[in-house]
Amino acid sequence: MDIQQWAEKYQLSADELRILEYMKRHHANVRDTGIRDLAKATYSSPGFIIKLAKKIGLSGYSELVFLMADTDTFVDLKSSPVDIGEYLQPFYECMKKHRGGMISVLGSGYSESIAQYMSEYLNVHGFRSTSNSHLELLRPSSDHLLITISNSGDTVRLNELAEQAAENGQDVIAFVGRRNSQMANAASIAISTNTFKPTSFEENAPQLFFGFALIYFELLMSKTLSMLGQD
């Protein structure tokens, strides 16, 4: 979690920021810290801490503790539910390259909802993103990044757009369910969940791709934002 971004978003005071920074530094023990102990350690009061929690959209102290205790440990690669190691550096370099440009995040069917979420996430964190297909963005330009999402990796229209973007010298990041797919082959960076099977479209088959695609995205973006903050 980037506390500085929270400070800017919610216009936190120096005293409020000090509480969050203390909780982040001591996140491993924050679950065992009572609100009075935290108030004493940060030279504040229980009422002030509760007001802070509500100011950033939480219900109260318990939810604040849950957030601060879990956020940092979740993005620890040692405890991650998936391994992002092979994707992290190229993903980070690509996002850094296009930090000031335009990003299109596209999907079809269920993947469209995932695309909308990813696009909104990027906008919240300072990128310029859209989940709508604007063909003019596919004209040759080094400032445009295309992110595609497809379980099978064979969504015809998305493949056409990915190939067109690649031909125009643009970067393409593809979240796919299988590595050996047309979309993965067209992409600059193919992030495969390896969850797609021919039986994926059978009735009542678990659709693991969508959940894992979000997990990969969240972990990669969390680490990327941290690395960008250190540049």
CSV table of C-alpha atoms in Angstrom, one decimal, residues 18-189:
chain,number,residue,atom,x,y,z
A,18,ARG,CA,2.2,9.4,11.3
A,19,ILE,CA,-0.4,6.9,12.6
A,20,LEU,CA,-0.5,5.0,9.2
A,21,GLU,CA,3.3,5.0,8.9
A,22,TYR,CA,3.7,3.6,12.4
A,23,MET,CA,1.2,0.8,11.6
A,24,LYS,CA,2.9,0.0,8.4
A,25,ARG,CA,6.3,-0.2,10.1
A,26,HIS,CA,4.9,-2.5,12.7
A,27,HIS,CA,2.4,-4.4,10.5
A,28,ALA,CA,3.6,-7.8,11.7
A,29,ASN,CA,2.4,-6.9,15.3
A,30,VAL,CA,-0.4,-4.5,14.6
A,31,ARG,CA,-3.1,-7.2,15.1
A,32,ASP,CA,-2.0,-7.5,18.7
A,33,THR,CA,-1.9,-3.7,19.3
A,34,GLY,CA,-5.0,-2.2,21.0
A,35,ILE,CA,-6.3,1.1,20.0
A,36,ARG,CA,-5.1,2.7,23.3
A,37,ASP,CA,-1.6,1.3,22.9
A,38,LEU,CA,-1.5,2.7,19.3
A,39,ALA,CA,-2.7,6.1,20.5
A,40,LYS,CA,0.0,6.2,23.1
A,41,ALA,CA,2.7,5.1,20.7
A,42,THR,CA,1.6,7.8,18.1
A,43,TYR,CA,0.9,10.6,20.6
A,44,SER,CA,-2.8,10.7,19.6
A,45,SER,CA,-6.1,9.4,21.0
A,46,PRO,CA,-8.5,6.5,20.4
A,47,GLY,CA,-11.1,8.9,19.1
A,48,PHE,CA,-8.6,10.5,16.7
A,49,ILE,CA,-7.7,7.1,15.3
A,50,ILE,CA,-11.3,6.1,14.7
A,51,LYS,CA,-11.9,9.4,12.9
A,52,LEU,CA,-8.9,8.6,10.7
A,53,ALA,CA,-10.3,5.2,9.8
A,54,LYS,CA,-13.6,6.6,8.8
A,55,LYS,CA,-11.9,9.4,6.9
A,56,ILE,CA,-10.3,6.8,4.6
A,57,GLY,CA,-13.6,4.9,4.1
A,58,LEU,CA,-13.3,2.2,6.7
A,59,SER,CA,-15.8,1.2,9.3
A,60,GLY,CA,-13.5,1.7,12.3
A,61,TYR,CA,-10.3,0.5,14.0
A,62,SER,CA,-10.8,-3.2,13.5
A,63,GLU,CA,-11.0,-2.8,9.7
A,64,LEU,CA,-8.0,-0.4,9.8
A,65,VAL,CA,-6.0,-3.1,11.6
A,66,PHE,CA,-7.0,-5.8,9.2
A,67,LEU,CA,-6.0,-3.6,6.2
A,68,MET,CA,-2.6,-2.6,7.6
A,69,ALA,CA,-1.8,-6.1,8.9
A,70,ASP,CA,-2.5,-7.9,5.7
A,71,THR,CA,-1.6,-5.6,2.8
A,72,ASP,CA,2.2,-5.8,3.0
A,73,THR,CA,2.3,-9.5,3.8
A,74,PHE,CA,0.1,-10.3,0.8
A,75,VAL,CA,2.4,-8.7,-1.7
A,76,ASP,CA,5.4,-10.5,-0.2
A,77,LEU,CA,6.6,-12.8,-3.0
A,78,LYS,CA,7.3,-15.5,-0.4
A,79,SER,CA,3.6,-15.8,0.5
A,80,SER,CA,2.1,-15.0,-2.9
A,81,PRO,CA,-0.5,-17.5,-4.2
A,82,VAL,CA,1.2,-17.4,-7.6
A,83,ASP,CA,4.8,-16.9,-8.8
A,84,ILE,CA,5.2,-13.6,-10.6
A,85,GLY,CA,9.0,-13.8,-10.7
A,86,GLU,CA,9.5,-14.3,-14.4
A,87,TYR,CA,7.0,-11.5,-15.3
A,88,LEU,CA,7.9,-8.8,-12.8
A,89,GLN,CA,10.9,-7.1,-14.4
A,90,PRO,CA,9.5,-6.9,-18.0
A,91,PHE,CA,6.1,-5.9,-16.6
A,92,TYR,CA,7.6,-3.2,-14.5
A,93,GLU,CA,9.8,-1.9,-17.4
A,94,CYS,CA,6.8,-1.8,-19.7
A,95,MET,CA,4.6,0.1,-17.2
A,96,LYS,CA,7.4,2.5,-16.5
A,97,LYS,CA,7.8,3.2,-20.2
A,98,HIS,CA,4.1,4.0,-20.7
A,99,ARG,CA,3.6,5.8,-17.4
A,100,GLY,CA,2.8,9.0,-19.2
A,101,GLY,CA,1.1,7.5,-22.3
A,102,MET,CA,-2.2,6.0,-23.0
A,103,ILE,CA,-3.2,2.4,-22.0
A,104,SER,CA,-6.0,0.4,-23.5
A,105,VAL,CA,-7.3,-2.6,-21.5
A,106,LEU,CA,-9.5,-4.8,-23.6
A,107,GLY,CA,-11.4,-8.1,-23.0
A,108,SER,CA,-14.5,-9.8,-24.3
A,109,GLY,CA,-17.3,-11.5,-22.4
A,110,TYR,CA,-16.4,-12.1,-18.8
A,111,SER,CA,-13.0,-10.7,-19.5
A,112,GLU,CA,-14.5,-7.4,-20.3
A,113,SER,CA,-15.4,-6.9,-16.7
A,114,ILE,CA,-11.9,-7.7,-15.7
A,115,ALA,CA,-10.6,-5.2,-18.2
A,116,GLN,CA,-12.9,-2.5,-16.8
A,117,TYR,CA,-11.5,-3.2,-13.3
A,118,MET,CA,-7.9,-3.1,-14.4
A,119,SER,CA,-8.5,0.1,-16.3
A,120,GLU,CA,-10.1,1.8,-13.3
A,121,TYR,CA,-7.2,0.6,-11.1
A,122,LEU,CA,-4.7,2.1,-13.4
A,123,ASN,CA,-6.5,5.4,-13.5
A,124,VAL,CA,-6.7,5.5,-9.7
A,125,HIS,CA,-2.9,5.0,-9.5
A,126,GLY,CA,-2.0,7.8,-11.9
A,127,PHE,CA,-1.9,6.1,-15.3
A,128,ARG,CA,-4.2,7.1,-18.2
A,129,SER,CA,-6.3,4.1,-19.2
A,130,THR,CA,-9.5,3.2,-21.0
A,131,SER,CA,-11.4,-0.1,-21.4
A,132,ASN,CA,-13.0,1.0,-24.7
A,133,SER,CA,-11.6,0.1,-28.1
A,134,HIS,CA,-10.4,3.3,-29.8
A,135,LEU,CA,-8.9,2.3,-33.1
A,136,GLU,CA,-7.0,5.6,-33.5
A,137,LEU,CA,-4.9,4.6,-30.5
A,138,LEU,CA,-3.5,1.7,-32.5
A,139,ARG,CA,-1.8,4.0,-35.0
A,140,PRO,CA,2.0,3.9,-34.7
A,141,SER,CA,2.9,5.4,-31.4
A,142,SER,CA,5.4,4.5,-28.7
A,143,ASP,CA,3.2,6.1,-26.1
A,144,HIS,CA,0.3,3.5,-26.3
A,145,LEU,CA,0.2,0.2,-24.5
A,146,LEU,CA,-2.4,-2.4,-25.2
A,147,ILE,CA,-3.4,-4.9,-22.5
A,148,THR,CA,-5.6,-7.8,-23.6
A,149,ILE,CA,-7.4,-10.4,-21.5
A,150,SER,CA,-8.5,-13.8,-22.9
A,151,ASN,CA,-9.0,-17.2,-21.3
A,152,SER,CA,-8.4,-19.2,-24.5
A,153,GLY,CA,-6.0,-16.7,-26.0
A,154,ASP,CA,-7.8,-17.1,-29.3
A,155,THR,CA,-10.4,-14.3,-29.1
A,156,VAL,CA,-10.5,-13.3,-32.7
A,157,ARG,CA,-11.1,-9.6,-32.4
A,158,LEU,CA,-8.6,-9.2,-29.6
A,159,ASN,CA,-6.0,-11.1,-31.5
A,160,GLU,CA,-6.5,-8.8,-34.5
A,161,LEU,CA,-6.0,-5.8,-32.4
A,162,ALA,CA,-2.9,-7.3,-30.6
A,163,GLU,CA,-1.3,-8.2,-33.9
A,164,GLN,CA,-2.1,-4.7,-35.4
A,165,ALA,CA,-0.6,-3.0,-32.3
A,166,ALA,CA,2.5,-5.2,-32.6
A,167,GLU,CA,2.9,-4.5,-36.3
A,168,ASN,CA,2.8,-0.7,-35.4
A,169,GLY,CA,5.6,-1.2,-32.9
A,170,GLN,CA,3.4,-0.9,-29.8
A,171,ASP,CA,3.8,-3.0,-26.7
A,172,VAL,CA,1.2,-5.6,-25.9
A,173,ILE,CA,0.7,-7.2,-22.5
A,174,ALA,CA,-1.6,-10.3,-22.7
A,175,PHE,CA,-3.2,-12.0,-19.7
A,176,VAL,CA,-4.1,-15.5,-21.1
A,177,GLY,CA,-5.2,-18.9,-19.8
A,178,ARG,CA,-2.6,-20.8,-21.9
A,179,ARG,CA,0.9,-19.9,-22.9
A,180,ASN,CA,0.8,-21.5,-26.4
A,181,SER,CA,-1.9,-19.3,-27.9
A,182,GLN,CA,-2.2,-16.9,-30.7
A,183,MET,CA,-2.6,-13.9,-28.4
A,184,ALA,CA,0.4,-15.0,-26.3
A,185,ASN,CA,2.5,-15.2,-29.3
A,186,ALA,CA,1.6,-11.8,-30.5
A,187,ALA,CA,2.2,-10.1,-27.2
A,188,SER,CA,5.4,-8.4,-26.0
A,189,ILE,CA,4.7,-9.9,-22.5
